[in-house]
Coordinates of N, CA and C and ligand atoms in Angstrom, one line a residue:
M1 N 110.1 75.6 -97.3 CA 108.7 74.9 -97.7 C 108.2 74.3 -96.4
S2 N 106.9 74.8 -96.1 CA 106.2 74.1 -94.9 C 105.6 72.9 -95.3
D3 N 105.3 72.2 -94.2 CA 104.7 70.9 -94.5 C 103.0 70.9 -94.6
I4 N 102.3 70.2 -95.0 CA 100.9 70.1 -95.1 C 100.5 68.9 -94.2
L5 N 99.7 69.0 -93.1 CA 99.0 68.3 -92.5 C 97.6 67.6 -92.7
F6 N 97.1 66.5 -92.6 CA 95.6 66.0 -93.2 C 95.2 65.4 -92.1
I7 N 93.9 65.5 -91.8 CA 93.1 64.7 -90.5 C 91.7 64.8 -91.2
S8 N 90.8 63.6 -90.5 CA 89.6 63.5 -91.0 C 88.8 62.9 -89.9
D9 N 87.5 62.9 -89.8 CA 86.5 62.0 -89.1 C 86.9 62.0 -87.7
L10 N 87.0 63.4 -87.2 CA 87.0 63.7 -85.6 C 85.7 63.3 -85.1
H11 N 84.8 63.6 -85.8 CA 83.2 63.5 -85.3 C 83.1 64.2 -83.8
L12 N 83.5 65.4 -83.8 CA 83.4 66.1 -82.6 C 82.0 66.3 -82.0
S13 N 81.9 66.0 -80.6 CA 80.4 66.5 -80.1 C 81.0 66.5 -78.6
M14 N 79.8 66.8 -78.0 CA 79.8 66.9 -76.2 C 80.2 65.7 -75.8
R15 N 79.8 64.5 -76.5 CA 79.9 63.2 -75.9 C 81.5 62.7 -76.1
T16 N 82.3 63.4 -76.7 CA 83.8 63.0 -76.8 C 84.8 64.2 -76.3
P17 N 84.8 64.6 -75.3 CA 85.6 65.6 -74.7 C 87.2 65.3 -74.7
G18 N 87.5 64.0 -75.0 CA 88.9 63.7 -75.2 C 89.3 64.0 -76.6
I19 N 88.4 63.6 -77.7 CA 88.9 64.1 -78.9 C 89.1 65.6 -79.0
A20 N 88.0 66.3 -78.6 CA 88.3 67.8 -78.5 C 89.6 68.2 -77.9
G21 N 89.9 67.6 -76.8 CA 91.2 68.2 -76.2 C 92.3 67.8 -77.1
R22 N 92.2 66.6 -77.5 CA 93.7 66.3 -78.2 C 93.7 67.1 -79.5
F23 N 92.5 67.6 -80.2 CA 92.3 68.4 -81.5 C 92.9 69.8 -80.9
F24 N 92.3 70.3 -79.8 CA 93.0 71.8 -79.4 C 94.5 71.6 -79.4
A25 N 95.1 70.5 -78.6 CA 96.6 70.5 -78.8 C 97.2 70.2 -80.1
F26 N 96.6 69.5 -80.8 CA 97.1 69.3 -82.3 C 97.3 70.6 -83.0
L27 N 96.2 71.4 -83.0 CA 96.1 72.7 -83.5 C 97.3 73.6 -82.9
A28 N 97.5 73.6 -81.9 CA 98.2 74.6 -81.3 C 99.6 74.2 -81.4
N29 N 99.9 73.0 -81.6 CA 101.4 72.4 -81.7 C 101.8 71.9 -83.1
E30 N 101.4 70.6 -83.4 CA 101.8 70.1 -84.8 C 101.3 70.9 -85.8
A31 N 99.8 71.4 -85.8 CA 99.6 72.1 -86.9 C 100.1 73.5 -87.3
R32 N 100.1 74.1 -86.0 CA 100.9 75.4 -86.1 C 102.2 75.4 -86.6
A33 N 103.0 74.3 -86.3 CA 104.4 74.3 -86.7 C 104.6 74.0 -88.1
A34 N 103.4 73.1 -88.5 CA 103.3 72.9 -90.0 C 103.0 74.1 -90.8
G35 N 101.9 74.8 -90.3 CA 101.4 76.0 -90.9 C 100.1 75.8 -91.9
E36 N 100.0 74.5 -92.2 CA 98.9 74.2 -93.4 C 98.1 73.0 -93.1
L37 N 96.9 73.2 -92.8 CA 95.9 71.9 -92.2 C 94.9 71.9 -93.3
Y38 N 94.6 70.4 -93.5 CA 93.2 70.2 -94.3 C 92.6 69.1 -93.6
I39 N 91.3 69.6 -93.3 CA 90.5 68.8 -92.6 C 89.5 68.0 -93.7
L40 N 89.5 66.7 -93.7 CA 88.8 66.0 -95.0 C 87.5 65.4 -94.6
G41 N 86.6 66.2 -93.9 CA 85.3 65.7 -93.7 C 85.0 65.1 -92.2
D42 N 83.8 65.6 -91.9 CA 83.5 64.8 -90.5 C 84.1 65.2 -89.4
L43 N 84.5 66.8 -89.4 CA 85.2 67.3 -88.0 C 84.1 67.0 -87.0
F44 N 83.0 67.5 -87.3 CA 81.8 67.4 -86.4 C 81.2 66.0 -86.6
E45 N 80.6 65.6 -85.4 CA 79.4 64.4 -85.7 C 78.2 64.7 -86.3
A46 N 77.9 66.0 -86.1 CA 76.7 66.6 -86.7 C 76.7 68.1 -86.9
W47 N 76.1 68.6 -87.9 CA 76.1 70.0 -88.1 C 74.8 70.5 -88.7
P48 N 73.8 71.0 -87.7 CA 72.5 71.3 -88.2 C 72.5 72.6 -89.0
G49 N 73.6 73.4 -89.2 CA 73.7 74.8 -89.6 C 74.7 75.6 -89.1
D50 N 75.1 76.7 -89.6 CA 76.2 77.4 -88.8 C 75.5 78.2 -87.7
D51 N 74.4 78.3 -87.5 CA 73.9 78.8 -86.1 C 74.0 78.0 -85.1
A52 N 74.5 76.8 -85.1 CA 75.2 75.9 -84.2 C 76.3 76.4 -83.7
I53 N 77.1 77.3 -84.1 CA 78.3 77.9 -83.5 C 78.0 78.3 -82.1
D54 N 76.8 79.0 -82.2 CA 76.4 79.9 -81.0 C 75.3 79.2 -80.1
D55 N 75.3 77.8 -80.3 CA 74.1 77.1 -79.5 C 74.8 76.8 -78.2
A56 N 74.1 77.4 -77.2 CA 74.4 77.4 -75.9 C 74.3 76.0 -75.2
D57 N 73.5 75.1 -76.0 CA 73.4 73.7 -75.6 C 74.9 72.8 -76.0
E58 N 75.4 73.2 -76.9 CA 76.5 72.7 -77.7 C 77.8 73.4 -77.6
P59 N 78.2 73.7 -76.3 CA 79.4 74.7 -76.3 C 80.7 74.1 -76.9
C60 N 80.9 72.9 -77.3 CA 81.9 72.4 -78.0 C 82.0 73.1 -79.4
N61 N 80.7 73.3 -80.1 CA 81.0 74.0 -81.4 C 81.7 75.2 -81.2
G62 N 81.3 76.2 -80.4 CA 81.9 77.5 -80.4 C 83.5 77.3 -79.9
A63 N 83.7 76.4 -79.2 CA 85.0 76.3 -78.6 C 85.8 75.7 -79.8
V64 N 85.5 75.1 -80.8 CA 86.1 74.3 -81.7 C 86.3 75.6 -82.8
V65 N 85.2 76.3 -83.2 CA 85.5 77.5 -83.9 C 86.5 78.5 -83.4
A66 N 86.4 78.7 -82.0 CA 87.5 79.6 -81.6 C 88.9 78.9 -81.7
A67 N 89.0 77.8 -81.4 CA 90.5 77.0 -81.6 C 91.0 77.0 -83.1
L68 N 89.9 76.9 -84.2 CA 90.2 77.2 -85.6 C 90.8 78.5 -85.8
R69 N 90.1 79.5 -85.1 CA 90.3 80.7 -85.4 C 91.8 81.2 -84.9
A70 N 92.1 80.9 -83.8 CA 93.2 81.0 -83.2 C 94.4 80.5 -84.2
F71 N 94.1 79.4 -84.7 CA 95.0 78.8 -85.8 C 95.3 79.7 -86.7
S72 N 94.2 80.1 -87.3 CA 94.2 80.9 -88.8 C 94.8 82.2 -88.4
D73 N 94.4 82.9 -87.1 CA 94.9 84.1 -87.0 C 96.4 84.2 -86.6
A74 N 97.0 83.0 -86.4 CA 98.4 82.9 -86.1 C 99.2 82.6 -87.4
G75 N 98.3 82.6 -88.6 CA 98.8 82.6 -90.0 C 98.8 81.2 -90.5
G76 N 98.0 80.3 -89.8 CA 98.0 78.9 -90.3 C 97.0 79.0 -91.4
Q77 N 97.5 78.2 -92.6 CA 96.3 78.1 -93.6 C 95.5 76.8 -93.3
L78 N 94.1 77.0 -93.6 CA 93.1 76.2 -92.9 C 92.0 75.7 -94.2
G79 N 92.1 74.5 -94.5 CA 91.0 74.1 -95.7 C 90.2 73.2 -95.0
I80 N 88.9 73.2 -95.0 CA 87.9 72.4 -94.3 C 86.9 71.8 -95.4
M81 N 86.8 70.4 -95.5 CA 85.9 69.8 -96.5 C 84.8 69.3 -95.7
P82 N 83.5 69.8 -96.2 CA 82.4 68.9 -95.3 C 82.3 67.7 -95.6
G83 N 81.9 66.8 -94.8 CA 81.8 65.3 -94.8 C 80.4 64.9 -95.0
N84 N 80.0 63.8 -94.8 CA 78.6 63.3 -94.8 C 77.9 63.7 -93.4
R85 N 78.6 64.0 -92.4 CA 78.0 64.2 -91.2 C 77.8 65.8 -91.1
D86 N 78.8 66.4 -91.5 CA 78.7 67.8 -91.3 C 78.7 68.7 -92.8
F87 N 78.0 68.2 -93.6 CA 77.7 68.7 -94.9 C 77.2 70.1 -95.0
L88 N 76.5 70.6 -93.9 CA 75.9 71.9 -94.0 C 77.0 72.9 -93.4
L89 N 78.2 72.7 -93.2 CA 79.2 73.7 -92.9 C 79.3 74.6 -93.9
G90 N 78.7 76.0 -93.4 CA 78.7 76.8 -94.6 C 79.6 78.2 -94.5
E91 N 79.5 79.2 -95.1 CA 80.0 80.4 -95.2 C 80.3 81.0 -94.1
T92 N 79.3 81.1 -93.1 CA 79.4 81.7 -91.7 C 80.7 80.9 -90.9
F93 N 80.4 79.7 -91.0 CA 81.3 78.8 -90.3 C 82.7 79.0 -90.8
A94 N 82.9 79.3 -92.3 CA 84.2 79.6 -92.9 C 84.8 80.9 -92.3
R95 N 84.0 81.9 -92.4 CA 84.3 83.1 -91.9 C 84.8 83.2 -90.5
R96 N 84.0 82.7 -89.6 CA 84.1 82.7 -88.3 C 85.4 82.0 -87.8
S97 N 85.8 80.8 -88.6 CA 86.9 80.1 -88.2 C 88.3 80.5 -89.0
G98 N 88.2 81.4 -90.0 CA 89.2 81.6 -90.9 C 89.6 80.6 -91.9
A99 N 88.7 79.6 -92.1 CA 88.9 78.5 -92.9 C 88.5 78.7 -94.3
R100 N 89.0 78.1 -95.3 CA 88.6 77.9 -96.7 C 87.9 76.6 -96.7
L101 N 86.4 76.8 -97.3 CA 85.8 75.4 -97.5 C 86.1 75.0 -98.6
L102 N 86.2 73.7 -98.7 CA 86.9 72.8 -99.8 C 85.8 72.1 -100.4
A103 N 85.8 72.2 -101.9 CA 84.8 71.3 -102.5 C 85.4 69.8 -102.6
D104 N 84.3 68.9 -102.8 CA 84.7 67.4 -102.9 C 84.6 67.0 -104.0
P105 N 85.6 66.7 -104.8 CA 87.0 66.6 -104.6 C 87.4 67.9 -104.7
S106 N 88.9 68.3 -104.1 CA 89.7 69.3 -104.4 C 91.1 68.8 -104.7
V107 N 91.8 69.6 -105.2 CA 93.4 69.4 -105.6 C 94.1 70.2 -105.0
V108 N 95.3 69.9 -104.4 CA 96.4 70.8 -104.1 C 97.5 70.4 -104.8
E109 N 98.3 71.2 -105.5 CA 99.3 71.2 -106.4 C 100.5 71.9 -105.8
R110 N 101.5 71.1 -105.5 CA 102.7 71.5 -104.7 C 103.9 70.5 -105.2
D111 N 104.7 71.4 -105.7 CA 106.2 70.7 -105.8 C 106.3 69.4 -106.6
G112 N 105.5 69.8 -107.8 CA 105.4 68.6 -109.0 C 104.3 67.5 -108.7
S113 N 103.8 67.7 -107.5 CA 102.8 66.7 -107.2 C 101.2 67.2 -107.1
R114 N 100.3 66.2 -107.4 CA 99.0 66.7 -107.4 C 98.4 65.7 -106.3
L115 N 97.9 66.4 -105.2 CA 97.2 65.9 -104.2 C 95.8 65.7 -104.4
V116 N 94.9 64.8 -104.6 CA 93.5 64.8 -104.7 C 93.0 64.6 -103.3
L117 N 92.1 65.4 -103.0 CA 91.6 65.3 -101.6 C 90.1 65.0 -101.7
A118 N 89.4 64.1 -101.0 CA 88.1 63.7 -100.9 C 87.6 63.4 -99.7
H119 N 86.4 63.6 -99.3 CA 85.9 63.0 -98.0 C 86.0 61.4 -98.1
G120 N 85.3 60.9 -99.2 CA 85.4 59.5 -99.3 C 84.1 58.7 -99.7
D121 N 83.1 59.4 -99.0 CA 81.6 58.8 -99.0 C 81.3 58.7 -100.5
A122 N 81.5 59.8 -101.3 CA 81.1 59.7 -102.8 C 81.8 58.4 -103.5
L123 N 82.9 57.8 -103.0 CA 83.5 56.8 -103.6 C 82.9 55.5 -103.2
C124 N 82.0 55.5 -102.2 CA 81.6 54.1 -101.8 C 80.4 53.8 -102.7
A125 N 80.5 53.5 -104.0 CA 79.7 53.5 -105.0 C 78.7 52.3 -105.0
A126 N 79.3 51.3 -104.2 CA 78.5 50.1 -104.1 C 77.2 50.4 -103.3
D127 N 77.3 51.3 -102.3 CA 76.1 51.5 -101.6 C 75.2 52.3 -102.2
T128 N 74.4 51.9 -103.0 CA 73.5 52.7 -103.8 C 72.5 53.2 -103.2
D129 N 72.0 52.8 -101.8 CA 71.0 53.3 -101.0 C 71.6 54.8 -100.4
Y130 N 72.8 54.7 -99.9 CA 73.6 55.8 -99.5 C 73.8 56.9 -100.4
Q131 N 74.2 56.6 -101.6 CA 74.4 57.4 -102.8 C 73.0 58.1 -103.2
A132 N 72.0 57.6 -102.9 CA 70.6 58.3 -103.3 C 70.4 59.3 -102.2
F133 N 70.8 58.6 -100.9 CA 70.6 59.7 -99.7 C 71.5 61.0 -99.8
R134 N 72.5 60.7 -100.4 CA 73.7 61.7 -100.4 C 73.3 62.8 -101.5
R135 N 72.8 62.4 -102.7 CA 72.2 63.1 -103.7 C 71.0 64.1 -103.1
Q136 N 70.3 63.5 -102.2 CA 69.1 64.3 -101.7 C 69.4 65.4 -100.8
V137 N 70.5 64.9 -99.9 CA 70.8 66.3 -98.8 C 71.7 66.9 -99.5
R138 N 72.4 66.7 -100.7 CA 73.3 67.7 -101.3 C 72.6 68.7 -102.2
D139 N 71.4 68.5 -102.4 CA 70.5 69.2 -103.1 C 70.2 70.4 -102.5
A140 N 70.4 71.7 -103.5 CA 70.3 72.9 -103.0 C 68.8 73.3 -102.3
A141 N 67.7 72.8 -103.0 CA 66.4 73.1 -102.5 C 66.1 72.2 -101.2
W142 N 66.6 71.1 -101.2 CA 66.5 70.3 -99.9 C 67.2 71.0 -98.8
Q143 N 68.4 71.5 -99.2 CA 69.1 72.1 -97.9 C 68.5 73.7 -97.5
A144 N 68.1 74.4 -98.6 CA 67.3 75.6 -98.2 C 66.1 75.2 -97.3
D145 N 65.3 74.1 -97.6 CA 64.1 73.8 -97.0 C 64.5 73.5 -95.3
F146 N 65.5 72.7 -95.6 CA 66.1 72.2 -94.1 C 66.6 73.2 -93.3
L147 N 67.2 74.3 -93.8 CA 67.9 75.4 -93.1 C 66.9 76.3 -92.6
A148 N 65.6 76.3 -93.1 CA 64.6 77.3 -93.0 C 63.9 76.9 -91.7
R149 N 64.1 75.5 -91.3 CA 63.3 75.2 -89.9 C 64.2 75.6 -88.6
P150 N 63.4 75.7 -87.6 CA 64.1 76.1 -86.3 C 65.3 75.0 -86.0
L151 N 66.2 75.7 -85.2 CA 67.4 74.8 -85.0 C 67.1 73.7 -84.2
A152 N 66.1 73.8 -83.1 CA 65.9 72.5 -82.2 C 65.3 71.4 -83.2
E153 N 64.6 72.0 -84.2 CA 64.0 70.8 -85.0 C 64.9 70.3 -86.1
R154 N 65.9 70.8 -86.6 CA 67.0 70.4 -87.2 C 67.8 69.5 -86.6
K155 N 68.2 69.9 -85.2 CA 68.8 69.0 -84.4 C 68.1 67.7 -84.2
A156 N 67.1 67.5 -84.1 CA 66.1 66.4 -83.9 C 66.2 65.6 -84.9
L157 N 66.2 66.2 -86.2 CA 66.0 65.6 -87.4 C 67.3 64.9 -87.7
A158 N 68.4 65.6 -87.4 CA 69.8 65.3 -87.6 C 70.2 63.9 -86.5
D159 N 69.5 63.9 -85.5 CA 69.9 62.8 -84.4 C 68.9 61.7 -85.1
A160 N 67.7 62.0 -85.5 CA 66.9 60.8 -86.1 C 67.6 60.2 -87.2
L161 N 68.4 61.0 -88.1 CA 69.0 60.6 -89.2 C 70.4 59.6 -88.8
R162 N 71.0 60.1 -88.0 CA 72.2 59.5 -87.4 C 71.9 58.2 -86.8
L163 N 70.8 58.3 -86.0 CA 70.2 56.8 -85.3 C 69.8 55.8 -86.4
Q164 N 69.3 56.5 -87.4 CA 68.7 55.5 -88.7 C 69.8 55.0 -89.4
S165 N 70.9 55.9 -89.8 CA 72.0 55.6 -90.7 C 72.7 54.6 -89.6
E166 N 73.0 54.5 -88.3 CA 73.7 53.6 -87.7 C 73.0 52.3 -87.7
S167 N 71.7 52.2 -87.6 CA 70.9 50.9 -87.6 C 71.1 50.3 -88.8
V168 N 70.9 51.1 -90.1 CA 71.2 50.7 -91.4 C 72.6 50.2 -91.6
K169 N 73.7 50.7 -90.8 CA 75.0 50.3 -91.3 C 75.2 48.7 -90.6
R170 N 74.6 48.6 -89.5 CA 74.7 47.5 -88.8 C 74.3 46.2 -89.6
D171 N 73.2 46.5 -90.6 CA 72.8 45.5 -91.3 C 73.3 45.3 -92.7
K172 N 74.5 46.3 -93.1 CA 75.0 46.1 -94.3 C 76.2 45.5 -94.2
P173 N 76.6 44.6 -95.2 CA 78.0 44.0 -95.3 C 79.1 45.0 -95.3
P174 N 80.2 44.8 -94.6 CA 81.1 45.8 -94.5 C 81.7 46.3 -95.8
Q175 N 81.7 45.3 -96.7 CA 82.6 45.8 -98.2 C 81.7 46.8 -98.8
L176 N 80.3 46.8 -98.6 CA 79.5 47.8 -99.1 C 79.7 49.2 -98.7
M177 N 80.5 49.3 -97.5 CA 80.6 50.6 -97.0 C 82.1 51.0 -97.1
D178 N 82.7 50.5 -98.2 CA 84.2 50.9 -98.5 C 84.1 51.4 -99.7
V179 N 85.2 52.1 -99.9 CA 85.6 52.8 -101.2 C 85.8 51.7 -102.5
T180 N 85.1 51.8 -103.5 CA 85.4 50.9 -104.6 C 86.6 51.2 -105.4
T181 N 87.2 50.0 -106.0 CA 88.6 50.3 -106.6 C 88.0 51.2 -107.9
A182 N 86.8 50.9 -108.7 CA 86.5 51.7 -109.6 C 86.2 53.0 -109.4
A183 N 85.7 53.3 -108.7 CA 85.3 54.9 -108.0 C 86.5 55.6 -107.8
A184 N 87.4 54.8 -107.2 CA 88.8 55.6 -106.7 C 89.6 55.8 -108.2
E185 N 89.4 54.8 -109.1 CA 90.4 54.9 -110.2 C 89.7 56.0 -111.2
Q186 N 88.3 56.0 -111.2 CA 87.8 57.1 -112.2 C 88.1 58.4 -111.8
L187 N 88.1 58.7 -110.5 CA 88.4 60.1 -109.7 C 89.7 60.3 -110.1
L188 N 90.8 59.2 -110.0 CA 92.1 59.6 -110.3 C 92.3 59.7 -112.0
R189 N 91.7 59.1 -112.7 CA 91.9 59.4 -114.1 C 91.5 60.9 -114.5
E190 N 90.0 61.2 -113.8 CA 89.8 62.7 -114.2 C 90.8 63.5 -113.8
Q191 N 91.4 63.4 -112.4 CA 92.3 64.3 -112.0 C 93.8 64.3 -112.4
R192 N 94.0 63.3 -113.3 CA 95.4 63.1 -113.6 C 95.9 64.2 -114.7
S193 N 97.0 64.8 -114.4 CA 97.5 65.7 -115.4 C 99.0 65.7 -115.2
E194 N 99.6 65.2 -116.4 CA 100.9 64.8 -116.3 C 101.8 66.2 -116.5
P195 N 102.9 66.4 -115.9 CA 103.8 65.3 -115.5 C 103.5 65.0 -114.0
A196 N 102.7 65.9 -113.3 CA 102.4 65.8 -111.7 C 102.1 64.3 -111.2
R197 N 102.9 64.2 -110.4 CA 102.8 62.9 -109.6 C 101.3 62.9 -108.7
L198 N 100.6 62.0 -108.9 CA 99.2 62.0 -108.4 C 99.2 61.0 -107.1
T199 N 98.4 61.7 -106.1 CA 98.2 60.7 -104.8 C 96.8 61.3 -104.2
L200 N 96.0 60.2 -103.9 CA 94.5 60.5 -103.5 C 94.7 60.2 -101.9
I201 N 94.1 61.2 -101.3 CA 93.8 61.3 -99.8 C 92.4 61.3 -99.5
H202 N 91.9 60.3 -98.6 CA 90.4 60.6 -98.2 C 90.4 59.8 -96.8
G203 N 89.3 60.2 -96.3 CA 88.8 59.5 -95.0 C 87.7 58.7 -95.1
H204 N 86.7 59.1 -94.1 CA 85.3 58.5 -94.2 C 85.1 56.9 -93.8
T205 N 86.0 56.2 -94.4 CA 85.8 54.6 -94.1 C 86.2 54.2 -92.8
H206 N 86.9 55.1 -92.1 CA 87.5 54.7 -90.8 C 88.5 53.5 -91.1
R207 N 88.9 53.2 -92.1 CA 89.9 52.2 -92.5 C 91.1 52.6 -93.0
P208 N 92.2 53.2 -92.0 CA 93.4 53.7 -92.5 C 94.2 52.6 -93.1
A209 N 94.7 53.1 -94.3 CA 95.5 52.2 -95.0 C 96.2 52.8 -96.1
E210 N 97.1 52.1 -96.8 CA 97.7 52.8 -98.1 C 97.4 51.7 -99.2
H211 N 96.8 52.3 -100.2 CA 96.5 51.3 -101.2 C 97.3 51.8 -102.4
A212 N 97.4 51.0 -103.4 CA 98.2 51.2 -104.9 C 97.3 51.1 -105.8
H213 N 97.3 52.0 -106.7 CA 96.6 51.7 -107.9 C 97.5 52.0 -109.0
E214 N 96.9 51.5 -110.2 CA 97.6 51.8 -111.6 C 96.7 52.5 -112.5
I215 N 97.2 53.7 -112.8 CA 96.3 54.6 -113.6 C 97.2 55.0 -114.8
D216 N 96.7 54.2 -115.9 CA 97.2 54.4 -117.2 C 98.9 54.3 -117.1
G217 N 99.3 53.0 -116.6 CA 100.6 52.6 -116.3 C 101.4 53.4 -115.3
E218 N 100.6 54.4 -114.6 CA 101.4 55.2 -113.5 C 101.0 54.5 -112.2
R219 N 101.7 54.2 -111.2 CA 101.5 53.8 -109.9 C 101.0 55.1 -109.1
V220 N 99.8 54.9 -108.5 CA 99.2 55.9 -107.7 C 98.9 55.4 -106.3
E221 N 99.3 56.3 -105.4 CA 99.0 55.7 -104.1 C 97.8 56.4 -103.6
R222 N 96.8 55.6 -102.8 CA 95.7 56.3 -102.1 C 95.7 56.0 -100.5
W223 N 95.8 57.1 -99.9 CA 95.9 57.1 -98.4 C 94.8 57.3 -97.7
V224 N 94.3 56.5 -96.9 CA 93.2 56.6 -96.0 C 93.3 57.2 -94.8
T225 N 92.8 58.1 -94.4 CA 93.0 58.6 -93.1 C 92.1 58.1 -92.0
A226 N 92.7 58.2 -90.7 CA 91.9 57.5 -89.7 C 91.0 58.4 -89.0
D227 N 90.0 57.6 -88.5 CA 89.0 58.3 -87.7 C 89.7 58.6 -86.3
W228 N 89.3 59.4 -85.6 CA 89.8 59.6 -84.2 C 88.9 59.2 -83.1
S229 N 89.3 58.6 -82.1 CA 88.6 58.1 -80.8 C 89.0 58.8 -79.5
E230 N 88.3 58.5 -78.4 CA 88.9 59.0 -77.2 C 90.2 58.6 -76.8
A231 N 90.6 57.6 -77.3 CA 92.0 57.0 -77.1 C 93.0 57.4 -78.0
R232 N 92.6 57.7 -79.0 CA 93.8 58.1 -80.1 C 93.4 58.7 -81.3
G233 N 94.4 59.5 -81.7 CA 94.3 60.5 -83.1 C 95.4 60.1 -84.0
E234 N 95.2 60.7 -85.4 CA 96.4 60.3 -86.2 C 96.1 61.5 -87.2
Y235 N 97.3 61.9 -87.9 CA 97.4 62.8 -88.9 C 98.5 62.3 -90.0
L236 N 98.2 62.8 -91.4 CA 99.1 62.7 -92.5 C 99.9 63.9 -92.6
R237 N 101.2 63.7 -92.9 CA 102.2 64.8 -93.2 C 102.8 64.7 -94.6
W238 N 102.6 65.8 -95.2 CA 103.1 65.8 -96.7 C 104.3 66.8 -96.5
D239 N 105.7 66.3 -96.7 CA 106.9 67.1 -96.6 C 107.2 67.5 -98.0
G240 N 106.3 67.7 -99.0 CA 106.9 68.1 -100.3 C 107.1 67.0 -101.2
K241 N 107.3 65.7 -100.6 CA 107.8 64.7 -101.5 C 106.8 63.4 -101.1
T242 N 106.7 62.9 -99.9 CA 106.2 61.9 -99.5 C 105.2 62.2 -98.2
L243 N 104.1 61.2 -98.1 CA 103.3 61.2 -97.0 C 103.8 60.4 -95.9
T244 N 103.6 60.8 -94.6 CA 103.7 59.7 -93.5 C 102.7 59.9 -92.7
R245 N 102.4 58.8 -91.9 CA 101.5 58.9 -90.8 C 101.9 58.7 -89.4
H246 N 101.2 59.8 -88.6 CA 101.6 59.9 -87.2 C 100.4 59.8 -86.4
A247 N 100.9 58.9 -85.3 CA 99.9 58.7 -84.2 C 100.0 59.8 -83.2
L248 N 98.7 60.2 -82.8 CA 98.7 61.1 -81.6 C 98.1 60.7 -80.3
P249 N 98.8 60.3 -79.3 CA 98.3 59.6 -78.1 C 97.1 60.6 -77.4
Ligands
MN1 MN1 82.1 60.1 -93.2

């Protein structure tokens, strides 16, 4: 029985070579030894479309796809969920990296357990402005219109959106940008299927923690993955029974 590893929120870009270096080492070592890796959103800081893989101005993108490909070519099972930063990860990216693109939410059933996987942004239900924005950019017509623009224009738009979202975030109360208990419990109720034991794993909030919920009398754990920085990274390991949290220096 192989282990499953979970990471999220690396926010890879040219500006953070330390994170990319740690990720490449993690793929070649811990992830390859485990054999199965799920990336739960925001692997990239921004993703203007799959033609970004070959963008000569962003060599980090192609290097990441090559490292993912090396992992999957070596037999590694790779599932990647788009997050709110890289929601335009598409089939070309999946094919070239050897990854399976995961819907948000997704369920992994293993050893009598149901692991519910989400990025986490959809569960920040109190942030109604953000939820309206999320609906807009997840709309197929909006995405088709956006992807029809030249790459340089898409990159400029993505930069503008990022700067806008960072300035809006500074003005919002922190509790508004967290997962609400109601949204988490609604998702868990929808995904409950007896007798399997249920666990929710998500990222996005950059508030790594373990929370306990009670769903119809059953205790359910919600594990929040950590974001990575230049100084540190982290992954969760599922050994078939329990989750554990591991630091990467
Ligand atoms: Mn996110």
